[in-house]
Coordinates of C-alpha atoms in Angstrom, one line a residue:
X6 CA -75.7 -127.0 -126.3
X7 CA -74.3 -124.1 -124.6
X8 CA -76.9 -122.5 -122.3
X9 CA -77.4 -119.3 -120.4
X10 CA -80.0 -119.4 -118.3
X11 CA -81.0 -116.4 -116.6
X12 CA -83.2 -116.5 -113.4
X13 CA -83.9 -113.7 -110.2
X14 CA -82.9 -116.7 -107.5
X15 CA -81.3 -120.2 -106.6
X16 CA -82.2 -121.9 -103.1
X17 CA -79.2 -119.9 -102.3
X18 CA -81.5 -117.2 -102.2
X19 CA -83.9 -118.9 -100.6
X20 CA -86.4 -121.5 -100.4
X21 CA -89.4 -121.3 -102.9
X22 CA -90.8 -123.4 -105.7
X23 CA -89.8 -121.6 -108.7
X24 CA -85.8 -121.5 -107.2
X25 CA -85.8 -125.1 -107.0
X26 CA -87.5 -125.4 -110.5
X27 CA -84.6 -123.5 -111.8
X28 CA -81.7 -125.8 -109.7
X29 CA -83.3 -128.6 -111.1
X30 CA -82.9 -127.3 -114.6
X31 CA -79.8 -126.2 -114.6
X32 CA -78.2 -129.3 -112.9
X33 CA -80.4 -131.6 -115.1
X34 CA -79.1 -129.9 -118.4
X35 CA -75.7 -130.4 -117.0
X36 CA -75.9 -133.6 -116.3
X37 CA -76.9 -134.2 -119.9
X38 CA -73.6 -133.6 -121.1
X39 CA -74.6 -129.6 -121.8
X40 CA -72.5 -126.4 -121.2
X41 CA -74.7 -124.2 -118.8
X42 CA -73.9 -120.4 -117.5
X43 CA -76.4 -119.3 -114.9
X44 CA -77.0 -115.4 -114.6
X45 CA -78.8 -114.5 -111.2
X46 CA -78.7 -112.2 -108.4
X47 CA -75.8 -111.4 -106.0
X48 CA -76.4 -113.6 -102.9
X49 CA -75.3 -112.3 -99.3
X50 CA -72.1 -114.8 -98.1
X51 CA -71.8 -116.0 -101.8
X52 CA -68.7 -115.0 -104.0
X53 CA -69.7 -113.1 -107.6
X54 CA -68.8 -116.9 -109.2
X55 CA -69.0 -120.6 -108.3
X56 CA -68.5 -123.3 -111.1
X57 CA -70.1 -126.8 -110.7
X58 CA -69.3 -129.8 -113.1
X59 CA -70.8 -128.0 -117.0
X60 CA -72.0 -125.4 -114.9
X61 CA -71.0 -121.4 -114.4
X62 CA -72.6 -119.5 -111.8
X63 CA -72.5 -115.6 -111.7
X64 CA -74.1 -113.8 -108.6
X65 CA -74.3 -110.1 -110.4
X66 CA -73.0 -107.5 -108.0
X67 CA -74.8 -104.4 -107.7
X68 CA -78.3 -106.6 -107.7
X69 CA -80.9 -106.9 -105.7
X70 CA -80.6 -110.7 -103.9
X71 CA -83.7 -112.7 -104.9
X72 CA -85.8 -109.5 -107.1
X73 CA -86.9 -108.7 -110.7
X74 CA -85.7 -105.1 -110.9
X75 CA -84.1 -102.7 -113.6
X76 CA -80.7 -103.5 -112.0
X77 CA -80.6 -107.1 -112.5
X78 CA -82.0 -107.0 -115.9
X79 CA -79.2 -104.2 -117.0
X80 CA -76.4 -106.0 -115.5
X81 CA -77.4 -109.6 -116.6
X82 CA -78.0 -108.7 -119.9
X83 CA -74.8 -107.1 -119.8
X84 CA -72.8 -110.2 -118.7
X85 CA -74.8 -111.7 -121.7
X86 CA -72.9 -109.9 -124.0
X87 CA -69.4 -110.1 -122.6
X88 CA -69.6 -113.7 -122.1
X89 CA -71.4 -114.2 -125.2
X90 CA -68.6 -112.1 -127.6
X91 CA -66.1 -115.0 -126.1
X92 CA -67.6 -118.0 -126.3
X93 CA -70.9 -117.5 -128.3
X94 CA -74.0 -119.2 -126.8
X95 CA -76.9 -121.4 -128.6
X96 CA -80.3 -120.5 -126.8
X97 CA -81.0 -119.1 -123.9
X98 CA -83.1 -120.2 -121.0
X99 CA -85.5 -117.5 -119.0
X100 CA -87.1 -118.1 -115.8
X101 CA -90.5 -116.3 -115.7
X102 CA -89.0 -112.9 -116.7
X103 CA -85.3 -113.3 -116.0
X104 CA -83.7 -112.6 -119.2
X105 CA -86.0 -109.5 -119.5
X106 CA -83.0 -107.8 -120.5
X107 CA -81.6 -109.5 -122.6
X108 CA -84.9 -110.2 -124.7
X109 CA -85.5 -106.1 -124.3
X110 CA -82.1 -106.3 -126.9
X111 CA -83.0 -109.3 -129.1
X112 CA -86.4 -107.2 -129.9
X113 CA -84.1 -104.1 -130.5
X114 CA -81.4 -105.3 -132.2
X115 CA -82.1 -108.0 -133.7
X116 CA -79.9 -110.1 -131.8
X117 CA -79.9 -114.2 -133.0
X118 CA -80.0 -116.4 -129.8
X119 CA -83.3 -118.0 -129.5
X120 CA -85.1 -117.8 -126.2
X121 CA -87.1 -120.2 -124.1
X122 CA -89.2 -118.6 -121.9
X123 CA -90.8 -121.1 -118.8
X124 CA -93.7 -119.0 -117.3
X125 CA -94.9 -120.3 -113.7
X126 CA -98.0 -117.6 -113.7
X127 CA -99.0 -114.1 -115.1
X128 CA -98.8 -110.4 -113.8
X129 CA -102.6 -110.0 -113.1
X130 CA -102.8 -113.0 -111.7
X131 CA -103.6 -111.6 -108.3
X132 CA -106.1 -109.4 -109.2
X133 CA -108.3 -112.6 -111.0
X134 CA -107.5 -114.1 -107.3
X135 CA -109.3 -111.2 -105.3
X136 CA -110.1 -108.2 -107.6
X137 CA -111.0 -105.1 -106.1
X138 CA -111.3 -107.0 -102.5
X139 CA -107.3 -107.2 -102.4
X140 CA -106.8 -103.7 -102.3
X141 CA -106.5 -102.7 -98.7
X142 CA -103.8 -100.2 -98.2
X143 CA -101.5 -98.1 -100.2
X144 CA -99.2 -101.0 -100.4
X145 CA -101.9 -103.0 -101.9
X146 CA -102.2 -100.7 -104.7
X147 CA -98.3 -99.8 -105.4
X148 CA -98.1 -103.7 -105.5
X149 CA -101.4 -103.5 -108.3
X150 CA -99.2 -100.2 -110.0
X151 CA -96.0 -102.5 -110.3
X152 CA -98.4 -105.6 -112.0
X153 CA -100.0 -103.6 -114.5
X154 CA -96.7 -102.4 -115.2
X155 CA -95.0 -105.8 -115.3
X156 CA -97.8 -106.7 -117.3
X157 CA -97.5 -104.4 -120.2
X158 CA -93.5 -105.4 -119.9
X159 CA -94.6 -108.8 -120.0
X160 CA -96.6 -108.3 -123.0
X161 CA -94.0 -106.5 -125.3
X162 CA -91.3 -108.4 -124.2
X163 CA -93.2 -112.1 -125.0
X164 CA -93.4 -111.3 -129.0
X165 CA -89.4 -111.7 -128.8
X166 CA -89.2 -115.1 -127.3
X167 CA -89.2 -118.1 -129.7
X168 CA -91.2 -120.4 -127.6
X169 CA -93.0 -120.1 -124.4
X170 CA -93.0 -122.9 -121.9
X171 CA -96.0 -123.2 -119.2
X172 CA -96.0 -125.6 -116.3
X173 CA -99.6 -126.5 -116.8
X174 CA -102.8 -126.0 -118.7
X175 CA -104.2 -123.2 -116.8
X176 CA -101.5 -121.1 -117.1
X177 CA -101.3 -121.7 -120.9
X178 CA -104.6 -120.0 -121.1
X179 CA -104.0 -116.8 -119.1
X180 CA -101.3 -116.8 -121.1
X181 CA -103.0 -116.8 -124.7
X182 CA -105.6 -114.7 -123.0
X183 CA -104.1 -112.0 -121.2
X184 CA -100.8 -111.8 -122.9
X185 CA -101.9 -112.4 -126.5
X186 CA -99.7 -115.1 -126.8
X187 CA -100.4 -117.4 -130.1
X188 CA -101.1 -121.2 -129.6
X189 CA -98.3 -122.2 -131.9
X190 CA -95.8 -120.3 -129.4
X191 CA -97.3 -122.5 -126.1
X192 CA -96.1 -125.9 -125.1
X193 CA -96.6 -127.4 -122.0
X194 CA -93.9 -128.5 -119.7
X195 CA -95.3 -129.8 -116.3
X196 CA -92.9 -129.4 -113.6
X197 CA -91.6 -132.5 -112.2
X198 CA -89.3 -133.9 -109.5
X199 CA -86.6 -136.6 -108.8
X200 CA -89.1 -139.8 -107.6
X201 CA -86.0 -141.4 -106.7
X202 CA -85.4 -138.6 -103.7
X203 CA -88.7 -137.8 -103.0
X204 CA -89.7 -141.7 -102.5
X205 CA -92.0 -143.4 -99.5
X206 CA -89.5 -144.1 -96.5
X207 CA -91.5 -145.0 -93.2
X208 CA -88.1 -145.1 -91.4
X209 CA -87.2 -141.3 -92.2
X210 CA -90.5 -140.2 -91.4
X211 CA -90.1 -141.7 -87.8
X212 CA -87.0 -140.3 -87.4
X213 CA -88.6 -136.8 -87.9
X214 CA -91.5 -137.7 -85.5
X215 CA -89.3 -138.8 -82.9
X216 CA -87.0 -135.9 -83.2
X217 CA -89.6 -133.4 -83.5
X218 CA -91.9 -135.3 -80.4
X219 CA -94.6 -136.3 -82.0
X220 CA -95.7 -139.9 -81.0
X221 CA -95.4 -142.1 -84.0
X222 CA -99.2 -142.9 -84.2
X223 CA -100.6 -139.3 -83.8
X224 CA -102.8 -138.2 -87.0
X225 CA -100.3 -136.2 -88.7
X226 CA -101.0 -133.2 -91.8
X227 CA -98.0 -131.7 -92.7
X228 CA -98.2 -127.7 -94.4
X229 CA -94.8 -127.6 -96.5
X230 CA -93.1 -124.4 -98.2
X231 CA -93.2 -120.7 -98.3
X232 CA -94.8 -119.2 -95.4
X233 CA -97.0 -117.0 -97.9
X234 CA -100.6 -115.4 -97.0
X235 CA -101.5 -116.8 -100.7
X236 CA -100.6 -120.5 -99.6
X237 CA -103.5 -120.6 -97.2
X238 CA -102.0 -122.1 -94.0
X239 CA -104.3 -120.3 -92.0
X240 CA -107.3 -122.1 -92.9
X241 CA -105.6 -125.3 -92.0
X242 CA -105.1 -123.5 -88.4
X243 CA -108.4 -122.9 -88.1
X244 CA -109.9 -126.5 -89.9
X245 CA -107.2 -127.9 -87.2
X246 CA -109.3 -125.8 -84.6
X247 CA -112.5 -128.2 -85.5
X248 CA -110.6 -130.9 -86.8
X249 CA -108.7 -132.0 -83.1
X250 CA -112.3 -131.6 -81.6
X251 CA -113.4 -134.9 -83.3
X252 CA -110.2 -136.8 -83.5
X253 CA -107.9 -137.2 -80.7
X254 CA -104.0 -136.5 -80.6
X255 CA -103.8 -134.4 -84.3
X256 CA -101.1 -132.5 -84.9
X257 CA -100.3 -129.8 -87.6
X258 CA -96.6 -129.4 -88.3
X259 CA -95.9 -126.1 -90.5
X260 CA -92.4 -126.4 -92.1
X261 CA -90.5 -123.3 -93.9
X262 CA -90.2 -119.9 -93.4
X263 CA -91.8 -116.6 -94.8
X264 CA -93.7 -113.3 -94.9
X265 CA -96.8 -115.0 -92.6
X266 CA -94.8 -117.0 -90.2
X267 CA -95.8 -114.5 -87.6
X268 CA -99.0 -114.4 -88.6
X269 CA -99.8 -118.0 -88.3
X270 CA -97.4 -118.4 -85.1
X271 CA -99.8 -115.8 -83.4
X272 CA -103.2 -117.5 -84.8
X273 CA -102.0 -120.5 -83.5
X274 CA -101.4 -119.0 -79.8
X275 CA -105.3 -117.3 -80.5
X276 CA -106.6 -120.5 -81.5
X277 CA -105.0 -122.4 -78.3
X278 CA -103.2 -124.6 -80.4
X279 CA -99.4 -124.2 -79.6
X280 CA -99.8 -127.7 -78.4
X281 CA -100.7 -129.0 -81.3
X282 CA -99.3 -127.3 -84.2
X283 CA -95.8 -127.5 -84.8
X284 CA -93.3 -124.8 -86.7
X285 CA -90.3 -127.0 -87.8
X286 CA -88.8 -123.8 -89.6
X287 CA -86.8 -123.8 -92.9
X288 CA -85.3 -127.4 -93.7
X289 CA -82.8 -128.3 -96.4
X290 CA -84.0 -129.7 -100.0
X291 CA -81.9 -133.1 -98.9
X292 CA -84.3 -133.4 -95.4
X293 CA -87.6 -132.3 -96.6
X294 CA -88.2 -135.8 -97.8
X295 CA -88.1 -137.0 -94.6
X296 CA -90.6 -134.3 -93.6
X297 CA -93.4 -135.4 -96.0
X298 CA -92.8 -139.5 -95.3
X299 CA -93.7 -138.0 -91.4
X300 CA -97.3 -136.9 -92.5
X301 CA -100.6 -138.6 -92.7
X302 CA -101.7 -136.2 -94.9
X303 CA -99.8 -133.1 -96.9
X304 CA -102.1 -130.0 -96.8
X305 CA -102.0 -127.5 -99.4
X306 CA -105.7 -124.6 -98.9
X307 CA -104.2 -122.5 -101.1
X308 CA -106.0 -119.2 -102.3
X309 CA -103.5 -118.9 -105.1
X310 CA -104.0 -119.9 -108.6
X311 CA -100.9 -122.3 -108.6
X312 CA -98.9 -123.1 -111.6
X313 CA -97.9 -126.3 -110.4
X314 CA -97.3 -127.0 -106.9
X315 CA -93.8 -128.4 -106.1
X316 CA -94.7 -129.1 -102.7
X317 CA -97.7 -131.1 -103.7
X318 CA -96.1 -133.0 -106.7
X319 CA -93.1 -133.7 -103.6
X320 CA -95.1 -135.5 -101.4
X321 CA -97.4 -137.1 -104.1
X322 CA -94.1 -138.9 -104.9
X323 CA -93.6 -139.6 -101.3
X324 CA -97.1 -141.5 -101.7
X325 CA -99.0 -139.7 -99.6
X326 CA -102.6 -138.5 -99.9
X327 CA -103.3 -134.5 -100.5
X328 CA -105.6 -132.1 -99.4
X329 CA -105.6 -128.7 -101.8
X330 CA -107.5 -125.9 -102.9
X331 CA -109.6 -126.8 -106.3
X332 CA -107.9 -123.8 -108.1
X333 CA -105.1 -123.4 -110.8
X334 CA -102.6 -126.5 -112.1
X335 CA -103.6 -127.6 -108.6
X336 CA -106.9 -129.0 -110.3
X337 CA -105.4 -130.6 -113.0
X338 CA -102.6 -132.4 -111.0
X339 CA -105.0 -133.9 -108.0
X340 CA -107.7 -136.1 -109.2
X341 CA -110.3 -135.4 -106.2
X342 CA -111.0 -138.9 -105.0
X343 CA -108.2 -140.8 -106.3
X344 CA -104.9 -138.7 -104.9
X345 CA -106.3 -136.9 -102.3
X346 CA -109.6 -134.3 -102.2
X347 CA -110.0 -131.3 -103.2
X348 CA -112.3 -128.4 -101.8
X349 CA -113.1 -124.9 -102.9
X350 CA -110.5 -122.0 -101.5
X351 CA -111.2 -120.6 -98.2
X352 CA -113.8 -123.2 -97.7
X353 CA -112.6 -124.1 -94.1
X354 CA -115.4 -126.6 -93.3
X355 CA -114.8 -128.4 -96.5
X356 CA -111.1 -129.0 -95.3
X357 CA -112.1 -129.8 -92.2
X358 CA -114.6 -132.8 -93.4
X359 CA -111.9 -134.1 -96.1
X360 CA -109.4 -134.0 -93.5
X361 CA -111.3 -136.5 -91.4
X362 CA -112.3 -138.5 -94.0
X363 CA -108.9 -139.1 -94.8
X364 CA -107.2 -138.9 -91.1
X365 CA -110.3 -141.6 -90.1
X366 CA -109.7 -144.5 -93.3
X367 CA -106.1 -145.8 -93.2
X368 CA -107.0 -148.0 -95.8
X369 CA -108.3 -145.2 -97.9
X370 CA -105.5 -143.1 -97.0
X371 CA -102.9 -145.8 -98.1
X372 CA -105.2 -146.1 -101.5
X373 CA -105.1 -142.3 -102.2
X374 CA -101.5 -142.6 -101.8
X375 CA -100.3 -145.2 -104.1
X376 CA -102.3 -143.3 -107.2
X377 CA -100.5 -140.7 -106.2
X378 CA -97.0 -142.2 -106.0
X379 CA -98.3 -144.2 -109.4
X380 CA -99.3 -140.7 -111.0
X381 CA -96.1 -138.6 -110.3
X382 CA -94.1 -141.2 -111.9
X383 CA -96.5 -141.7 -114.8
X384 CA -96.4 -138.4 -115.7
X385 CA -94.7 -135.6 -113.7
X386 CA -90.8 -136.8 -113.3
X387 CA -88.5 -134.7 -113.2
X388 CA -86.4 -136.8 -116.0
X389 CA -89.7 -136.0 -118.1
X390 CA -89.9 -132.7 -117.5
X391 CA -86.0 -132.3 -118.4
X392 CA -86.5 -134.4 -121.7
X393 CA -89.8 -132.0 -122.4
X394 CA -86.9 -128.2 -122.0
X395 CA -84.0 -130.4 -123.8
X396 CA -86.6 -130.9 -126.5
X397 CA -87.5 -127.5 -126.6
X398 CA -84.3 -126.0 -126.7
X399 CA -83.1 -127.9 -129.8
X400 CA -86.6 -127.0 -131.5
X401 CA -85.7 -123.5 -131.1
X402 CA -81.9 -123.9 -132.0
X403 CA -82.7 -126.1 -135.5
X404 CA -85.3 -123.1 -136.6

């Protein structure tokens, strides 16, 4: 097939789940033998093109690096075109709303490429998360403006696509619901990830213990990704707060970067826990292994309603135990008292008792962690999830 798959951002960009979703699609599809062009953002110290084995990268000048915006969706769509009057593509591929552009034209005139459209969440999301309570400042309610804008966009633009992909059950029903999307137009494709990279390794999770100076039999949880307000690091601050009081020698290490790093670095220093917690920073995709094999336990209090956690399904393949918020995909990936527990958002006392129920039963800990490890593989590979968008694809091409 030839392929051109449109997305706002690569880990070029920047670390997040939904970049690394997109890597992993491209690069799997070209592995399989496929012809892929990739139409994203410009990226600051990258040239407009870079070419990789079946694969054609073009970072659009004149775009906003890493955003959805007019711009982007003019000039990709654009590049569609010329590309496309050359060397004509099959189907294209949109992540979340990438190819907005381009759809905008199939709609209009009636152009033949079939699209598959993978959808990680919705526009009003946010607002189900916190309704009226998220509105604090003028910036809160631009931000509500530009969903409810996004949303109606989302809702024209959807009855162009030819399938829509969601990366778990939850997100297929805000879909239908809020998007009038039909049920023949929904399949679900669960994220999934390589469990020959993201395997157990006690070796490289010393290595970033010792490194990092943390005694290799200290209780360990481990927060991993985007420093968001959304991924709900702070509660773990604060469950850490109680937690240390009752067991002796825990330690918190926060890896990534984001929008709350300074946030959490200063609620930290409040809490008096700079000896305790530790900010590893941003690490590359090829280390972070490493990172989760260091943990005890991976943390994830999210107050999101998650599509499908990347960071969780990462260190469930890692076999390690997981403590999340009860909310989103997260609830249909974690199987509270088998992988890991999970509590209600925001519900720091809850995370502080599962903690210590985990932290305090190796033997339940090393349980919890081989489901986990045996459930990733079962069902949430990444050489699943590739055969489930190659599947797909050609279902949209044969129509």
């Amino acid at each position: 097939m030839k392929i051109c798959a449109f997305g706002r951002a690569l880990p070029d960009h920047g670390i997040g789940g939904m970049e690394r979703h997109f890597q992993v699609v491209i690069r799997g599809l070209a592995a399989r033998g496929h012809k892929v062009t990739v139409l994203t953002t410009a990226c600051p110290g990258r040239t407009e093109k870079r070419n990789e084995e079946n694969i054609s990268m073009h970072f659009l000048s004149g775009t906003i690096p890493g955003r959805y915006e007019f711009g982007y969706w003019k000039r990709s769509s654009e590049k569609f075109f010329a590309l496309h009057r050359v060397d004509p593509f099959d189907v294209v591929f949109s992540e979340s709303s990438g190819a907005f552009g381009y759809i905008e034209k199939k709609g209009r005139e009636k152009v033949s490429v079939p699209v598959l459209f993978i959808a990680h969440g919705t526009p009003m999301r946010e607002f189900r998360q916190h309704g009226l309570k998220s509105l604090f400042s003028p910036w809160d309610l631009m931000r509500m403006g530009r969903s409810l804008v996004y949303h109606r966009r989302m809702k024209k633009f959807l009855r162009h696509v030819d399938l829509v992909g969601t990366v778990s059950r939850q997100i297929a029903a805000d879909i239908k619901s809020e998007l009038d999307v039909a049920d023949n137009m929904l399949r679900i494709i669960p994220n999934g990830v390589d469990i020959d990279m993201y395997r157990p390794d006690v070796e490289a999770g010393e290595r970033v213990r010792q490194k990092s100076g943390i005694s290799l039999d200290a209780p360990l949880i481990a927060c991993i990704g985007r420093l968001h307000k959304d991924k709900g690091i702070g509660h773990m601050i604060e469950a850490l707060a109680r937690i240390r009081e009752k067991l002796d020698g825990v330690k918190l290490m926060i890896v990534g970067d984001g929008p709350d790093g300074k946030r959490l670095r200063r609620l930290s220093a409040e809490r008096g826990l700079d000896d305790c917690v530790i900010f590893a920073g941003v690490v590359s995709s090829e280390e972070t292994y490493a990172y989760y094999n260091s943990c005890d336990l991976l943390a994830l209090p999210t107050t999101a309603i998650e599509g499908l956690s990347l960071s969780l399904l990462e260190g469930m393949s890692c076999g390690k135990p997981v403590l999340s918020s009860d909310i989103g995909g997260t609830s249909e990936l974690v199987r509270s008292g088998i992988d890991g527990i999970l509590v209600k958002p925001r519900d720091v006392s809850g995370f502080v008792q599962a903690a210590l129920r985990i932290l305090e039963d190796s033997s339940l800990a090393a349980r919890m962690g081989t489901n986990a490890r045996d459930r990733i593989i079962s069902g949430y590979s990444q050489e699943k999830m590739l055969d489930g968008i190659e599947g797909l694809l050609r279902e949209i091409i044969e129509r």
